[in-house]
Every structure is written in C-alpha cells, then in structure tokens.
Coordinates of C-alpha atoms in Angstrom, one line a residue:
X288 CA 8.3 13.9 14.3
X289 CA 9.2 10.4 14.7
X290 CA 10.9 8.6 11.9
X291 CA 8.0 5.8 12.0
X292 CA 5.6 8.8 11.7
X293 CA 7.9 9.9 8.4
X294 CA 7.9 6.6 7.2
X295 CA 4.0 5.8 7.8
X296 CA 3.3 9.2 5.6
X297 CA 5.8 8.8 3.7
X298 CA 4.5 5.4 2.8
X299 CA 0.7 6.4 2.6
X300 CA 1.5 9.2 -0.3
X301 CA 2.8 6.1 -2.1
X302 CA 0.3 4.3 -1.3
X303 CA -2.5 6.9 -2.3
X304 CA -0.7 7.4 -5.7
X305 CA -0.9 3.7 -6.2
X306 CA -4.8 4.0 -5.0
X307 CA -5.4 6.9 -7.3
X308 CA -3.5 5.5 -10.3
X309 CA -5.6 2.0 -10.0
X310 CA -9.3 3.5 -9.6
X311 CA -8.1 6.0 -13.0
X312 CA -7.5 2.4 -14.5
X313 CA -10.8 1.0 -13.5
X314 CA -12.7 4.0 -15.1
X315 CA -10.7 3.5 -17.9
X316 CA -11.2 -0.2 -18.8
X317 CA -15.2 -0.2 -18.1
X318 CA -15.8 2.8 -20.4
X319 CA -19.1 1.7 -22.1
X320 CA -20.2 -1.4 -19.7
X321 CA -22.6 -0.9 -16.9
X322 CA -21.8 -0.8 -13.5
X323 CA -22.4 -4.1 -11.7
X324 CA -20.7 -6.1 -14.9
X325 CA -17.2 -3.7 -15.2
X326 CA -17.0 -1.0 -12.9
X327 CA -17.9 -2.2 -9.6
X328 CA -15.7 -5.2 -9.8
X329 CA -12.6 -3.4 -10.6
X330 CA -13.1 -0.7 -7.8
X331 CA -14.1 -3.7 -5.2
X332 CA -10.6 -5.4 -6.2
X333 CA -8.8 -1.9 -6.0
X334 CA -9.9 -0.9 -2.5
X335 CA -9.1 -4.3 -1.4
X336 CA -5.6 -4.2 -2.7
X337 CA -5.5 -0.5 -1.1
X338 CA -6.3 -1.6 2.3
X339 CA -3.2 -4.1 2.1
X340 CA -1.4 -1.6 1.0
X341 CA -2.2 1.7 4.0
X342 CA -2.2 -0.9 6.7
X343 CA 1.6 -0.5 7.3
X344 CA 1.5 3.3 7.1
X345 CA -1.7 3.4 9.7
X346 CA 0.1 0.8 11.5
X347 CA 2.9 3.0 11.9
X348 CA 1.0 6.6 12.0
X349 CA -1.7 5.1 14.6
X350 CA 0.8 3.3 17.3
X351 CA 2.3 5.1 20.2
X352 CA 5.6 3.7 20.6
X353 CA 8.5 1.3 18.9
X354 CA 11.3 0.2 19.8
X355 CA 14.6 1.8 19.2
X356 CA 15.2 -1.1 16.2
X357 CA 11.8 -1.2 15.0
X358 CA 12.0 2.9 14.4
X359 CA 15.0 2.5 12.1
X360 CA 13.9 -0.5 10.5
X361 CA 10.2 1.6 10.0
X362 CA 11.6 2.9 6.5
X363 CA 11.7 0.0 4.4
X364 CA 8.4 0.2 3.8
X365 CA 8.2 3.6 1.6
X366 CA 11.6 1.8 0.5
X367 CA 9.4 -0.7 -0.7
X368 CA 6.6 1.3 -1.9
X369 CA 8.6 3.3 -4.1
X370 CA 9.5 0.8 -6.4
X371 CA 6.1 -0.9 -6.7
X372 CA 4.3 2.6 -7.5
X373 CA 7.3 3.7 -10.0
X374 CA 7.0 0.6 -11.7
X375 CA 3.4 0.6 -11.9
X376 CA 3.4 3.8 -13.5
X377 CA 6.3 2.6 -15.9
X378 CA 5.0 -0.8 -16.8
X379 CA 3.9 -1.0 -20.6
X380 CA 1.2 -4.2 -19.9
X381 CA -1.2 -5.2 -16.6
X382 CA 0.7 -7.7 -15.9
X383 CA 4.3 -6.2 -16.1
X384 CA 2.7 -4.0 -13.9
X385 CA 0.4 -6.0 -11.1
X386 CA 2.5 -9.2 -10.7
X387 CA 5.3 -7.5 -8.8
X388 CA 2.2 -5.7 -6.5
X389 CA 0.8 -9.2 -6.0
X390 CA 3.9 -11.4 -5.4
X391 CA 5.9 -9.3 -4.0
X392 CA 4.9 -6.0 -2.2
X393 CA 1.3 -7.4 -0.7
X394 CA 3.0 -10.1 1.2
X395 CA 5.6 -7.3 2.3
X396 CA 3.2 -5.4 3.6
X397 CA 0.6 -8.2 5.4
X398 CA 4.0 -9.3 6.7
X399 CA 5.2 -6.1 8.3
X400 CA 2.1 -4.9 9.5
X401 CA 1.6 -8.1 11.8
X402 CA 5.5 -7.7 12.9
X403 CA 5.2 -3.8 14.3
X404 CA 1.6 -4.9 15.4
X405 CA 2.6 -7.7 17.5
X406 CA 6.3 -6.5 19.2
X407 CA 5.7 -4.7 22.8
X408 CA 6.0 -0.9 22.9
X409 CA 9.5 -0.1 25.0
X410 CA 9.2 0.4 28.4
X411 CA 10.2 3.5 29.8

C-alpha cells in the first residue's frame, strides 16, 4: 500500500473518532429539548465540520497517483489530526476544545485538500 493510502486511512480513523466524539456531544447537550430547537442544529454543524475534516483522507484514498514529494509530504495530515482529536478528547471546556479545530486544523485541511487536488499526477 501506498503511503498516501496509509496516511488518507490513517487520517480518516482520526477523523471518524473526531466525528463520533462530536455527534456523542450533540446527544448530550440537547437531552430534554426537541429536535428542530437542539438536536438538529448541533448534528447539521457536526457533519459540516466532518466533511472538512475526511476531505483530505478521500482526497488522498480516492486519487490515483502523486508525486514522489507529495507522497512523503501525504503524512502530515494524520500528523495533524492527531493532535486536534487528542486534544479534543482532553480539553476540560468547548472552547479549549473547538477553537484549535476551527482556527487551526479546518484551514489545514481546506488548504491541503485543494494542494494534492490541484498538482498533476507524475507522468510515467
């Protein structure tokens, strides 16, 4: 397996525990509200934030072929990922917590995504 393929699944897993960790949250918070007031909202912001974060990983799982310097460079993002999800899980408030995700590891990832997308495959 290629070492973007390692990285993109790599990155996904964290990714998916970030997803899984932030839709138990939502549950959690709208306990006793309906649906369309607390619920809905939170899982509509949580799948949006997931997207940003998988679109690296199917960026990197989904395309053929990179460049001998885009491959290496392919594992910063579960470099990356790491971090955000550890400190997500370690955080003691929201904010401790999301700002990091928002400021930092969003752009990251918007960022990279465009930069594998748009660089030619190698020709052979």
């Amino acid at each position: 397996m290629k070492l973007a393929k390692i990285s993109g699944l790599t990155g996904a897993a964290f990714s998916l525990c970030f997803f899984v960790h932030s839709v138990f949250h939502s549950f959690r918070i709208s306990k006793g509200f309906a649906f369309f007031d607390s619920l809905f909202p939170e899982l509509i912001g949580t799948f949006n934030s997931s997207i940003i974060f998988f679109m690296p990983a199917a960026v990197l799982l989904f395309r053929s072929a990179f460049s001998p310097v885009l491959e290496k460079a392919s594992t910063v993002y579960p470099i990356v990922m790491a971090p955000t999800v550890l400190n997500v899980f370690l955080a003691d408030d929201p904010l401790a917590a999301g700002l990091p995700a928002v400021l930092l590891t969003m752009p990251f990832c918007i960022i990279f995504s465009i930069i594998y997308l748009c660089f030619p495959a190698p020709k052979n």
